[in-house]
Tab-separated table of N, CA and C in Angstrom:
chain	number	residue	atom	x	y	z
A	1	MET	N	0.796	-1.092	-0.066
A	1	MET	CA	-0.099	-0.210	0.149
A	1	MET	C	0.856	1.258	-0.168
A	2	ALA	N	0.486	1.994	-0.993
A	2	ALA	CA	1.228	3.226	-0.963
A	2	ALA	C	0.986	4.314	0.022
A	3	VAL	N	2.379	5.126	0.603
A	3	VAL	CA	2.162	5.916	1.580
A	3	VAL	C	1.818	7.204	1.061
A	4	LEU	N	0.784	7.952	1.847
A	4	LEU	CA	-0.071	9.223	1.370
A	4	LEU	C	0.576	10.360	2.088
A	5	ARG	N	1.277	11.137	1.427
A	5	ARG	CA	1.742	12.323	2.050
A	5	ARG	C	1.183	13.753	1.504
A	6	GLN	N	0.927	14.638	2.645
A	6	GLN	CA	0.425	15.909	2.301
A	6	GLN	C	1.600	16.943	1.816
A	7	VAL	N	1.296	17.485	0.835
A	7	VAL	CA	2.617	18.589	0.335
A	7	VAL	C	2.187	20.209	1.016
A	8	SER	N	2.777	20.702	1.746
A	8	SER	CA	2.552	21.938	2.456
A	8	SER	C	3.735	22.930	1.714
A	9	CYS	N	4.460	22.512	1.183
A	9	CYS	CA	5.389	23.611	0.940
A	9	CYS	C	6.224	23.104	-0.134
A	10	VAL	N	6.960	23.998	-0.669
A	10	VAL	CA	7.849	24.043	-1.884
A	10	VAL	C	9.429	24.602	-2.054
A	11	THR	N	10.356	24.107	-2.314
A	11	THR	CA	11.489	25.046	-2.516
A	11	THR	C	11.731	25.233	-3.854
A	12	LYS	N	12.012	26.385	-4.326
A	12	LYS	CA	12.202	26.809	-6.102
A	12	LYS	C	13.466	27.204	-5.951
A	13	ARG	N	13.704	26.635	-7.471
A	13	ARG	CA	15.129	27.213	-7.963
A	13	ARG	C	14.811	28.538	-8.469
A	14	ASN	N	16.028	29.522	-8.108
A	14	ASN	CA	15.833	30.748	-8.442
A	14	ASN	C	16.564	31.311	-9.574
A	15	TYR	N	17.095	30.215	-10.504
A	15	TYR	CA	17.403	30.724	-11.787
A	15	TYR	C	16.379	30.227	-13.317
A	16	TYR	N	15.389	29.458	-12.973
A	16	TYR	CA	14.522	28.936	-14.053
A	16	TYR	C	13.134	30.021	-14.188
A	17	PHE	N	12.919	30.069	-15.164
A	17	PHE	CA	11.587	30.958	-15.933
A	17	PHE	C	10.609	30.260	-16.128
A	18	ASP	N	10.801	29.021	-16.536
A	18	ASP	CA	9.863	28.055	-16.649
A	18	ASP	C	9.333	27.441	-15.766
A	19	PRO	N	7.757	27.347	-15.396
A	19	PRO	CA	7.125	26.929	-14.379
A	19	PRO	C	7.453	25.471	-14.082
A	20	HIS	N	7.508	24.555	-15.042
A	20	HIS	CA	7.787	23.210	-15.207
A	20	HIS	C	8.962	22.861	-14.537
A	21	GLU	N	10.092	23.609	-14.307
A	21	GLU	CA	11.244	23.251	-13.962
A	21	GLU	C	11.519	24.147	-12.745
A	22	ILE	N	10.661	24.935	-12.044
A	22	ILE	CA	11.368	26.009	-11.046
A	22	ILE	C	11.063	25.221	-9.766
A	23	ILE	N	10.138	24.224	-9.440
A	23	ILE	CA	10.026	23.501	-8.118
A	23	ILE	C	11.278	22.441	-8.104
A	24	LYS	N	11.950	22.666	-7.004
A	24	LYS	CA	13.119	21.865	-6.540
A	24	LYS	C	13.065	20.718	-5.457
A	25	SER	N	12.275	20.956	-4.596
A	25	SER	CA	11.837	20.219	-3.787
A	25	SER	C	10.227	20.251	-3.151
A	26	PHE	N	9.797	19.095	-2.395
A	26	PHE	CA	8.522	19.197	-1.882
A	26	PHE	C	8.556	18.861	-0.490
A	27	GLY	N	7.757	19.507	0.580
A	27	GLY	CA	7.924	18.938	1.821
A	27	GLY	C	6.758	19.199	2.552
A	28	GLY	N	6.592	18.684	3.695
A	28	GLY	CA	5.526	18.717	4.698
A	28	GLY	C	5.580	17.931	5.917
A	29	GLU	N	4.581	17.529	6.621
A	29	GLU	CA	4.819	16.716	7.704
A	29	GLU	C	4.046	15.474	7.307
A	30	TYR	N	4.952	14.222	8.022
A	30	TYR	CA	3.940	12.960	7.986
A	30	TYR	C	4.525	12.288	9.329
A	31	LEU	N	3.224	11.760	9.855
A	31	LEU	CA	3.386	11.292	11.137
A	31	LEU	C	4.190	12.119	12.243
A	32	GLY	N	3.968	13.196	11.850
A	32	GLY	CA	4.377	14.348	13.026
A	32	GLY	C	5.886	14.923	12.723
A	33	PHE	N	6.498	14.361	11.874
A	33	PHE	CA	7.643	14.758	11.614
A	33	PHE	C	7.976	15.510	9.942
A	34	PRO	N	8.699	16.273	10.001
A	34	PRO	CA	9.099	17.147	8.785
A	34	PRO	C	9.622	16.416	7.566
A	35	TRP	N	9.409	16.448	6.597
A	35	TRP	CA	10.044	15.933	5.056
A	35	TRP	C	10.314	16.557	4.373
A	36	GLU	N	11.216	16.648	3.340
A	36	GLU	CA	11.579	17.354	2.358
A	36	GLU	C	12.037	16.313	1.568
A	37	LEU	N	11.675	16.252	0.175
A	37	LEU	CA	12.294	15.304	-1.053
A	37	LEU	C	12.282	16.213	-2.297
A	38	PRO	N	13.693	15.840	-2.950
A	38	PRO	CA	13.611	16.904	-4.127
A	38	PRO	C	12.674	16.122	-5.238
A	39	ASP	N	12.417	16.918	-6.306
A	39	ASP	CA	11.336	16.524	-6.978
A	39	ASP	C	11.421	15.661	-7.963
A	40	TYR	N	13.004	15.263	-8.111
A	40	TYR	CA	13.094	13.782	-9.103
A	40	TYR	C	12.767	12.495	-8.253
A	41	MET	N	12.703	12.601	-6.944
A	41	MET	CA	12.394	11.701	-5.932
A	41	MET	C	10.739	11.370	-5.851
A	42	VAL	N	10.175	12.749	-5.697
A	42	VAL	CA	8.555	12.627	-5.831
A	42	VAL	C	8.155	12.260	-6.688
A	43	LEU	N	8.386	12.432	-8.140
A	43	LEU	CA	8.224	11.867	-9.360
A	43	LEU	C	8.330	10.488	-9.245
A	44	HIS	N	9.440	9.826	-9.043
A	44	HIS	CA	9.655	8.656	-9.206
A	44	HIS	C	8.794	7.993	-8.468
A	45	TYR	N	8.615	8.287	-7.105
A	45	TYR	CA	7.761	7.624	-6.005
A	45	TYR	C	6.222	7.461	-6.624
A	46	ILE	N	5.724	8.539	-7.447
A	46	ILE	CA	4.229	8.767	-7.897
A	46	ILE	C	4.281	7.525	-9.104
A	47	LYS	N	5.149	7.566	-9.815
A	47	LYS	CA	5.365	6.740	-10.989
A	47	LYS	C	5.406	5.213	-10.654
A	48	THR	N	6.134	4.948	-9.622
A	48	THR	CA	6.236	3.377	-9.402
A	48	THR	C	5.093	3.203	-8.293
A	49	GLY	N	4.440	4.013	-7.691
A	49	GLY	CA	3.250	3.697	-7.032
A	49	GLY	C	3.612	3.672	-5.527
A	50	MET	N	4.816	3.829	-5.395
A	50	MET	CA	5.220	3.576	-3.707
A	50	MET	C	4.703	4.909	-3.088
A	51	GLU	N	4.553	6.231	-3.528
A	51	GLU	CA	4.192	6.970	-2.547
A	51	GLU	C	2.916	7.927	-3.666
A	52	LYS	N	1.844	8.486	-2.697
A	52	LYS	CA	0.966	9.404	-3.365
A	52	LYS	C	0.905	10.639	-2.500
A	53	TYR	N	0.977	11.818	-3.030
A	53	TYR	CA	0.831	12.844	-2.771
A	53	TYR	C	-0.438	14.103	-3.117
A	54	TYR	N	-0.804	14.817	-2.197
A	54	TYR	CA	-1.827	15.725	-2.364
A	54	TYR	C	-1.386	17.122	-1.781
A	55	VAL	N	-2.426	18.009	-2.069
A	55	VAL	CA	-2.323	19.369	-1.494
A	55	VAL	C	-3.608	19.458	-1.019
A	56	GLN	N	-3.909	20.227	0.322
A	56	GLN	CA	-5.103	20.598	0.748
A	56	GLN	C	-5.166	21.847	-0.212
A	57	TYR	N	-6.483	22.238	-0.710
A	57	TYR	CA	-6.862	23.573	-1.216
A	57	TYR	C	-8.434	23.521	-1.206
A	58	GLY	N	-8.779	24.592	-0.343
A	58	GLY	CA	-10.281	24.766	-0.217
A	58	GLY	C	-11.065	23.709	0.223
A	59	GLY	N	-10.530	23.017	1.327
A	59	GLY	CA	-11.112	22.183	2.032
A	59	GLY	C	-11.293	20.569	1.519
A	60	ARG	N	-10.208	20.716	0.211
A	60	ARG	CA	-10.277	19.489	-0.629
A	60	ARG	C	-8.896	18.814	-0.604
A	61	LYS	N	-8.891	17.493	-0.907
A	61	LYS	CA	-7.272	16.960	-1.096
A	61	LYS	C	-7.310	16.828	-2.626
A	62	ILE	N	-6.370	17.587	-3.167
A	62	ILE	CA	-6.040	17.518	-4.713
A	62	ILE	C	-4.859	16.740	-4.847
A	63	LYS	N	-5.094	15.623	-5.673
A	63	LYS	CA	-3.932	14.574	-6.175
A	63	LYS	C	-2.825	15.488	-6.702
A	64	ILE	N	-1.522	14.950	-6.642
A	64	ILE	CA	-0.568	15.680	-7.380
A	64	ILE	C	-0.193	14.548	-8.343
A	65	VAL	N	0.045	15.004	-9.587
A	65	VAL	CA	0.320	13.965	-10.661
A	65	VAL	C	1.294	14.326	-11.505
A	66	VAL	N	1.797	13.286	-12.226
A	66	VAL	CA	3.005	13.466	-13.100
A	66	VAL	C	2.506	14.394	-14.599
A	67	ALA	N	3.024	15.176	-15.116
A	67	ALA	CA	2.519	15.364	-16.507
A	67	ALA	C	3.802	15.900	-17.218
A	68	SER	N	3.769	15.804	-18.629
A	68	SER	CA	4.954	16.090	-19.377
A	68	SER	C	4.972	17.511	-20.397
A	69	HIS	N	5.588	18.096	-20.426
A	69	HIS	CA	5.894	19.274	-21.115
A	69	HIS	C	7.104	19.260	-22.197
A	70	ASN	N	7.009	19.250	-23.468
A	70	ASN	CA	8.204	19.189	-24.251
A	70	ASN	C	8.985	18.310	-23.611
A	71	GLY	N	8.521	17.110	-23.651
A	71	GLY	CA	9.216	15.721	-23.578
A	71	GLY	C	9.940	15.615	-21.884
A	72	LYS	N	9.606	16.672	-21.306
A	72	LYS	CA	10.181	16.652	-19.785
A	72	LYS	C	9.117	16.392	-18.571
A	73	GLU	N	9.264	15.511	-17.934
A	73	GLU	CA	8.241	15.261	-16.859
A	73	GLU	C	8.511	16.025	-15.838
A	74	TYR	N	6.988	16.561	-15.162
A	74	TYR	CA	7.071	17.559	-13.834
A	74	TYR	C	5.868	17.126	-13.281
A	75	LEU	N	5.669	17.720	-12.086
A	75	LEU	CA	4.815	17.560	-11.091
A	75	LEU	C	3.688	18.720	-11.164
A	76	LYS	N	2.343	18.354	-10.766
A	76	LYS	CA	1.301	19.481	-10.944
A	76	LYS	C	0.100	18.952	-9.884
A	77	ALA	N	-0.554	19.901	-9.680
A	77	ALA	CA	-2.006	19.237	-8.787
A	77	ALA	C	-2.816	18.917	-10.224
A	78	GLU	N	-3.687	17.961	-9.883
A	78	GLU	CA	-4.501	17.262	-11.132
A	78	GLU	C	-5.405	18.289	-11.164
A	79	THR	N	-5.802	19.217	-10.788
A	79	THR	CA	-6.692	20.484	-11.136
A	79	THR	C	-6.092	21.861	-12.122
A	80	ASP	N	-4.661	21.472	-12.169
A	80	ASP	CA	-4.031	22.485	-12.887
A	80	ASP	C	-3.634	22.187	-14.369
A	81	ASP	N	-3.873	23.324	-15.115
A	81	ASP	CA	-3.685	23.242	-16.672
A	81	ASP	C	-2.243	22.987	-16.829
A	82	TYR	N	-1.646	23.897	-17.528
A	82	TYR	CA	-0.674	23.797	-18.363
A	82	TYR	C	0.436	23.897	-17.002
A	83	SER	N	0.257	24.931	-16.422
A	83	SER	CA	1.457	25.358	-15.440
A	83	SER	C	0.994	24.996	-13.960
A	84	PRO	N	2.014	24.241	-13.123
A	84	PRO	CA	1.597	24.057	-11.654
A	84	PRO	C	1.185	24.961	-10.849
A	85	ASP	N	-0.068	25.893	-11.012
A	85	ASP	CA	-0.083	27.133	-10.124
A	85	ASP	C	-0.256	26.692	-8.921
A	86	THR	N	-1.207	25.662	-8.410
A	86	THR	CA	-1.364	25.328	-6.991
A	86	THR	C	-0.292	24.991	-6.306
A	87	LEU	N	0.826	24.229	-6.839
A	87	LEU	CA	2.037	23.935	-6.341
A	87	LEU	C	3.074	25.276	-5.987
A	88	LEU	N	2.859	25.997	-7.152
A	88	LEU	CA	3.761	27.368	-6.982
A	88	LEU	C	3.048	28.339	-5.793
A	89	ALA	N	1.848	28.225	-5.552
A	89	ALA	CA	1.083	29.066	-4.610
A	89	ALA	C	1.678	28.675	-3.033
A	90	LEU	N	2.271	27.599	-2.865
A	90	LEU	CA	2.462	27.062	-1.426
A	90	LEU	C	3.615	27.801	-1.097
A	91	PRO	N	3.852	28.220	0.332
A	91	PRO	CA	4.668	28.613	0.944
A	91	PRO	C	6.251	27.981	0.529
A	92	ASP	N	7.291	28.571	0.847
A	92	ASP	CA	8.627	27.976	0.559
A	92	ASP	C	9.146	27.410	1.962
A	93	CYS	N	9.506	25.931	1.456
A	93	CYS	CA	10.226	25.136	2.626
A	93	CYS	C	11.158	25.807	3.697
A	94	ASP	N	11.930	26.310	3.016
A	94	ASP	CA	12.909	26.928	3.751
A	94	ASP	C	12.542	28.066	4.750
A	95	VAL	N	11.268	28.916	4.535
A	95	VAL	CA	10.866	29.710	5.663
A	95	VAL	C	10.360	29.191	6.429
A	96	LEU	N	9.552	27.780	6.459
A	96	LEU	CA	8.748	26.902	7.476
A	96	LEU	C	10.057	26.403	8.283
A	97	LYS	N	11.268	25.974	7.828
A	97	LYS	CA	12.155	25.386	8.467
A	97	LYS	C	12.475	26.601	9.745
A	98	VAL	N	12.616	27.815	9.306
A	98	VAL	CA	12.983	28.887	10.310
A	98	VAL	C	11.902	28.818	11.428
A	99	VAL	N	10.637	28.879	11.233
A	99	VAL	CA	9.476	29.016	12.105
A	99	VAL	C	9.477	27.798	13.013
A	100	ARG	N	9.752	26.640	12.778
A	100	ARG	CA	9.921	25.645	13.713
A	100	ARG	C	10.667	25.491	14.743
């Protein structure tokens, strides 16, 4: 059975202008402990079915899915169109580390 993790923050690369490549890592809490994983690991875990990820938005759980743009895979919320706007709107994980 796949682990289900809520994503509550992202870390962005500060040198990319393409919204499909700007997210560097995803983070949140799982079983009361903070976690952060690079984008390529989250993508791998979703594709292999090892883990599932979601964001909480408007009182709903929205699944994070693998999408493709110009032959490159990236992650987005299943309700997003072209750009991963829901994920890009999440707070920065680095800011949350300071708060803890």
